[in-house]
Short mmCIF file of C-alpha atoms in Angstrom, two decimals:
data_model
loop_
_atom_site.label_atom_id
_atom_site.label_comp_id
_atom_site.label_asym_id
_atom_site.label_seq_id
_atom_site.Cartn_x
_atom_site.Cartn_y
_atom_site.Cartn_z
CA GLY D 1 -10.06 99.87 34.13
CA ASN D 2 -11.67 102.91 32.57
CA SER D 3 -13.40 105.29 34.94
CA VAL D 4 -14.22 108.92 35.59
CA THR D 5 -14.24 110.76 38.90
CA GLN D 6 -15.88 114.15 39.10
CA MET D 7 -16.35 116.72 41.79
CA GLU D 8 -19.21 116.01 44.13
CA GLY D 9 -21.96 118.52 44.41
CA PRO D 10 -24.19 120.16 44.88
CA VAL D 11 -22.64 123.43 43.84
CA THR D 12 -24.53 126.67 44.45
CA LEU D 13 -23.33 129.91 42.85
CA SER D 14 -24.51 133.44 42.31
CA GLU D 15 -25.08 134.74 38.80
CA GLU D 16 -21.88 135.94 37.09
CA ALA D 17 -19.69 133.78 39.34
CA PHE D 18 -16.90 131.56 37.98
CA LEU D 19 -17.68 127.86 37.74
CA THR D 20 -15.20 124.98 37.80
CA ILE D 21 -16.16 121.31 37.93
CA ASN D 22 -13.23 118.96 38.30
CA CYS D 23 -13.04 115.72 36.33
CA THR D 24 -10.22 113.20 36.34
CA TYR D 25 -10.05 109.91 34.51
CA THR D 26 -8.35 106.54 34.46
CA ALA D 27 -8.05 104.87 31.08
CA THR D 28 -6.05 102.58 28.90
CA GLY D 29 -5.30 103.71 25.40
CA TYR D 30 -6.50 107.04 24.03
CA PRO D 31 -10.02 107.84 25.19
CA SER D 32 -12.22 110.70 24.08
CA LEU D 33 -13.62 112.95 26.80
CA PHE D 34 -17.05 114.55 26.98
CA TRP D 35 -19.12 116.85 29.11
CA TYR D 36 -22.86 116.23 28.95
CA VAL D 37 -25.50 118.45 30.58
CA GLN D 38 -28.94 117.47 31.85
CA TYR D 39 -31.47 120.25 32.37
CA PRO D 40 -34.35 119.58 34.75
CA GLY D 41 -36.78 117.01 33.39
CA GLU D 42 -34.78 116.38 30.21
CA GLY D 43 -32.36 113.86 28.78
CA LEU D 44 -28.64 114.42 28.50
CA GLN D 45 -27.19 116.53 25.72
CA LEU D 46 -23.62 117.03 24.64
CA LEU D 47 -22.04 120.22 25.96
CA LEU D 48 -18.52 119.77 24.56
CA LYS D 49 -15.94 117.13 23.77
CA ALA D 50 -12.24 116.58 23.07
CA THR D 51 -10.86 113.60 21.21
CA LYS D 52 -7.11 113.89 21.82
CA ALA D 53 -4.62 115.31 24.28
CA ASP D 54 -4.37 119.13 24.44
CA ASP D 55 -7.65 119.56 22.54
CA LYS D 56 -9.93 122.21 23.97
CA GLY D 57 -13.68 121.77 23.70
CA SER D 58 -15.91 124.82 23.99
CA ASN D 59 -19.60 125.64 23.74
CA LYS D 60 -22.02 128.19 25.26
CA GLY D 61 -19.17 129.86 27.17
CA PHE D 62 -18.01 126.58 28.72
CA GLU D 63 -14.50 125.23 28.11
CA ALA D 64 -12.52 122.13 28.99
CA THR D 65 -9.00 121.06 27.99
CA TYR D 66 -7.92 117.43 27.65
CA ARG D 67 -4.81 117.16 29.84
CA LYS D 68 -3.06 113.83 29.46
CA GLU D 69 -0.29 114.69 31.91
CA THR D 70 -2.76 115.26 34.76
CA THR D 71 -5.49 112.91 33.35
CA SER D 72 -8.02 115.70 33.73
CA PHE D 73 -10.82 117.40 31.79
CA HIS D 74 -12.06 120.16 34.09
CA LEU D 75 -15.11 122.19 33.01
CA GLU D 76 -15.02 125.98 33.39
CA LYS D 77 -17.27 128.93 32.71
CA GLY D 78 -16.30 132.49 33.47
CA SER D 79 -19.73 133.96 34.23
CA VAL D 80 -22.66 131.65 34.93
CA GLN D 81 -26.34 132.44 34.41
CA VAL D 82 -29.46 131.10 36.07
CA SER D 83 -30.09 129.12 32.88
CA ASP D 84 -26.89 127.13 33.52
CA SER D 85 -28.54 125.39 36.47
CA ALA D 86 -28.35 121.71 35.57
CA VAL D 87 -26.57 118.43 36.27
CA TYR D 88 -23.20 118.11 34.53
CA PHE D 89 -21.68 114.73 33.66
CA CYS D 90 -18.12 114.04 32.68
CA ALA D 91 -17.78 110.97 30.43
CA LEU D 92 -15.02 108.93 28.84
CA GLY D 93 -15.34 107.28 25.44
CA ARG D 94 -13.62 103.93 25.60
CA GLY D 95 -12.00 101.76 23.00
CA ASP D 96 -14.85 99.24 23.33
CA TYR D 97 -17.26 101.96 22.10
CA LYS D 98 -18.87 102.50 25.49
CA LEU D 99 -19.17 105.65 27.55
CA SER D 100 -18.18 105.67 31.22
CA PHE D 101 -19.98 108.42 33.13
CA GLY D 102 -19.10 110.24 36.31
CA ALA D 103 -21.71 110.49 39.04
CA GLY D 104 -22.81 113.97 37.97
CA THR D 105 -22.52 117.38 39.62
CA THR D 106 -25.66 119.39 40.35
CA VAL D 107 -25.15 123.12 39.79
CA THR D 108 -27.65 125.72 40.98
CA VAL D 109 -27.19 129.36 40.00
CA ARG D 110 -29.05 131.97 42.05
CA ALA D 111 -30.15 135.30 40.63
CA ASN O 1 -36.44 115.95 13.34
CA ALA O 2 -37.66 114.46 16.59
CA GLY O 3 -34.25 112.96 17.45
CA VAL O 4 -34.60 110.14 19.98
CA THR O 5 -38.08 109.45 21.31
CA GLN O 6 -39.06 107.17 24.19
CA THR O 7 -42.36 105.80 25.40
CA PRO O 8 -43.83 105.78 27.94
CA LYS O 9 -42.65 108.83 29.89
CA PHE O 10 -43.69 107.38 33.22
CA GLN O 11 -44.81 103.92 34.38
CA VAL O 12 -45.72 102.27 37.66
CA LEU O 13 -45.42 98.49 37.87
CA LYS O 14 -46.02 95.92 40.55
CA THR O 15 -43.27 93.43 41.39
CA GLY O 16 -43.34 90.57 38.89
CA GLN O 17 -45.08 92.46 36.11
CA SER O 18 -43.47 92.82 32.71
CA MET O 19 -43.20 95.76 30.36
CA THR O 20 -41.36 96.97 27.28
CA LEU O 21 -39.79 100.40 26.94
CA GLN O 22 -39.78 101.67 23.39
CA CYS O 23 -37.13 103.81 21.73
CA ALA O 24 -36.89 105.19 18.21
CA GLN O 25 -34.47 107.52 16.46
CA ASP O 26 -34.85 109.36 13.16
CA MET O 27 -31.22 110.33 12.61
CA ASN O 28 -30.27 107.21 10.61
CA HIS O 29 -27.83 106.24 13.35
CA ASN O 30 -26.28 102.80 13.37
CA SER O 31 -25.72 102.39 17.11
CA MET O 32 -28.22 102.51 19.95
CA TYR O 33 -27.93 102.19 23.74
CA TRP O 34 -29.99 101.72 26.88
CA TYR O 35 -28.88 103.28 30.18
CA ARG O 36 -30.29 103.54 33.65
CA GLN O 37 -29.75 106.56 35.86
CA ASP O 38 -29.74 106.22 39.63
CA PRO O 39 -28.97 108.95 42.18
CA GLY O 40 -25.25 109.41 42.79
CA MET O 41 -24.27 106.77 40.22
CA GLY O 42 -24.29 108.55 36.91
CA LEU O 43 -25.54 106.54 33.95
CA ARG O 44 -24.85 102.83 33.62
CA LEU O 45 -25.07 100.96 30.35
CA ILE O 46 -27.60 98.12 30.28
CA TYR O 47 -27.36 96.92 26.67
CA TYR O 48 -26.22 98.34 23.39
CA SER O 49 -26.52 97.62 19.70
CA ALA O 50 -23.48 98.60 17.67
CA SER O 51 -25.34 98.03 14.42
CA GLU O 52 -28.65 96.65 13.18
CA GLY O 53 -28.81 92.93 13.91
CA THR O 54 -26.37 92.95 16.85
CA THR O 55 -26.87 93.45 20.58
CA ASP O 56 -24.43 93.17 23.47
CA LYS O 57 -24.51 93.36 27.24
CA GLY O 58 -23.35 96.44 29.08
CA GLU O 59 -22.48 96.85 32.75
CA VAL O 60 -25.85 95.96 34.31
CA PRO O 61 -27.79 93.60 31.98
CA ASN O 62 -29.35 91.26 34.55
CA GLY O 63 -33.13 91.32 34.52
CA TYR O 64 -33.37 92.94 31.08
CA ASN O 65 -33.62 91.91 27.46
CA VAL O 66 -33.41 93.99 24.31
CA SER O 67 -34.52 93.80 20.70
CA ARG O 68 -33.11 95.80 17.81
CA LEU O 69 -36.28 95.72 15.77
CA ASN O 70 -34.82 97.61 12.81
CA LYS O 71 -32.35 100.42 12.30
CA ARG O 72 -34.67 102.96 13.95
CA GLU O 73 -36.01 101.06 16.94
CA PHE O 74 -34.42 99.49 20.02
CA SER O 75 -36.67 98.19 22.80
CA LEU O 76 -35.87 97.21 26.39
CA ARG O 77 -37.93 94.55 28.14
CA LEU O 78 -38.30 93.82 31.82
CA GLU O 79 -39.65 90.29 32.09
CA SER O 80 -40.34 90.28 35.84
CA ALA O 81 -39.92 93.70 37.39
CA ALA O 82 -38.23 94.09 40.77
CA PRO O 83 -38.08 97.14 43.08
CA SER O 84 -34.34 97.38 42.33
CA GLN O 85 -35.28 98.28 38.75
CA THR O 86 -36.91 101.52 39.89
CA SER O 87 -34.90 104.05 37.93
CA VAL O 88 -34.91 106.51 35.07
CA TYR O 89 -34.15 104.81 31.76
CA PHE O 90 -32.52 106.62 28.85
CA CYS O 91 -32.16 105.50 25.29
CA ALA O 92 -29.37 106.98 23.18
CA SER O 93 -28.06 106.69 19.65
CA SER O 94 -24.89 107.53 17.78
CA GLU O 95 -23.81 107.52 14.17
CA SER O 96 -21.45 104.64 14.82
CA ALA O 97 -19.91 102.71 17.69
CA SER O 98 -16.78 104.77 18.16
CA ARG O 99 -15.16 106.31 21.21
CA GLN O 100 -15.29 109.71 19.46
CA GLU O 101 -18.96 109.69 18.57
CA THR O 102 -21.46 111.89 20.33
CA GLN O 103 -24.43 110.05 21.77
CA TYR O 104 -27.88 111.63 21.49
CA PHE O 105 -30.27 110.94 24.33
CA GLY O 106 -34.02 110.63 24.59
CA PRO O 107 -36.05 112.37 27.31
CA GLY O 108 -36.16 109.30 29.54
CA THR O 109 -38.72 106.95 31.09
CA ARG O 110 -39.32 107.09 34.82
CA LEU O 111 -40.13 103.62 36.14
CA LEU O 112 -41.41 102.90 39.62
CA VAL O 113 -41.66 99.26 40.72
CA LEU O 114 -43.72 98.69 43.84
#
C-alpha cells in the first residue's frame, strides 16, 4: 500500500544548527510528495512539495529532493531559527486523490 | 480571504451526545476533506468530497457522517459521541482532487468526549 515513514522526534536543536528530518515512502505509481508544517495552535500549512522524481522543493530555507531510487524525501535546513519550532509532517499524494501522512516530527529550536 | 474556517474551536461533549462541526472555504475549491489528528498517528482521513454533490469514506469513517452543503461548506456530524472520538479535527480544501494539489487546512476543532 501507500505509506510514509518519518523520523521520530522530538528533535531539539540550537539556533543556527543544521536540521534533517528523514522521510521514506512506499507507493504504487507516481506519487507527489509534500512537507507540511504545523505551528503551535494552528492548522497545517504547505511548506514545500515535489511532483516527480528528482524535483527539488524549497521554501523558507528548507529543501527536499524527491529521490525515487531511495524512495526518500528528506527535509533539510542549513541554519534553523527559534521560529522554525513546529511539527513537520511528510505526506504522499496518492493516485486515489488522498494524502497519506507520516506521524509528524516535533522540532524545538533553542535560542 | 479567510481561507478555511472551522467552528467551533473547542467543544466538550458527554458520551452519546451529538454535534456537527462546520467548515467553510472561500477559495472556490472543488474538493474538501475532514481529518482527525491523534498523538503519534499523523492525520487520518475521515471523509472527503471530491466535488460538490459527492462524498466518500476515508480511512476512519465509522461513527461519522458528512454533508457537502454547497461548494463552500462541508460539515462533519457525530451522531453519538464516544470517548474514542476525542481528537483534533481538521477540515481542508483543494482546487481539485489530484495527487499534485496542495491542501489548505483550517485551524482545527478540539473535541473532548467525556
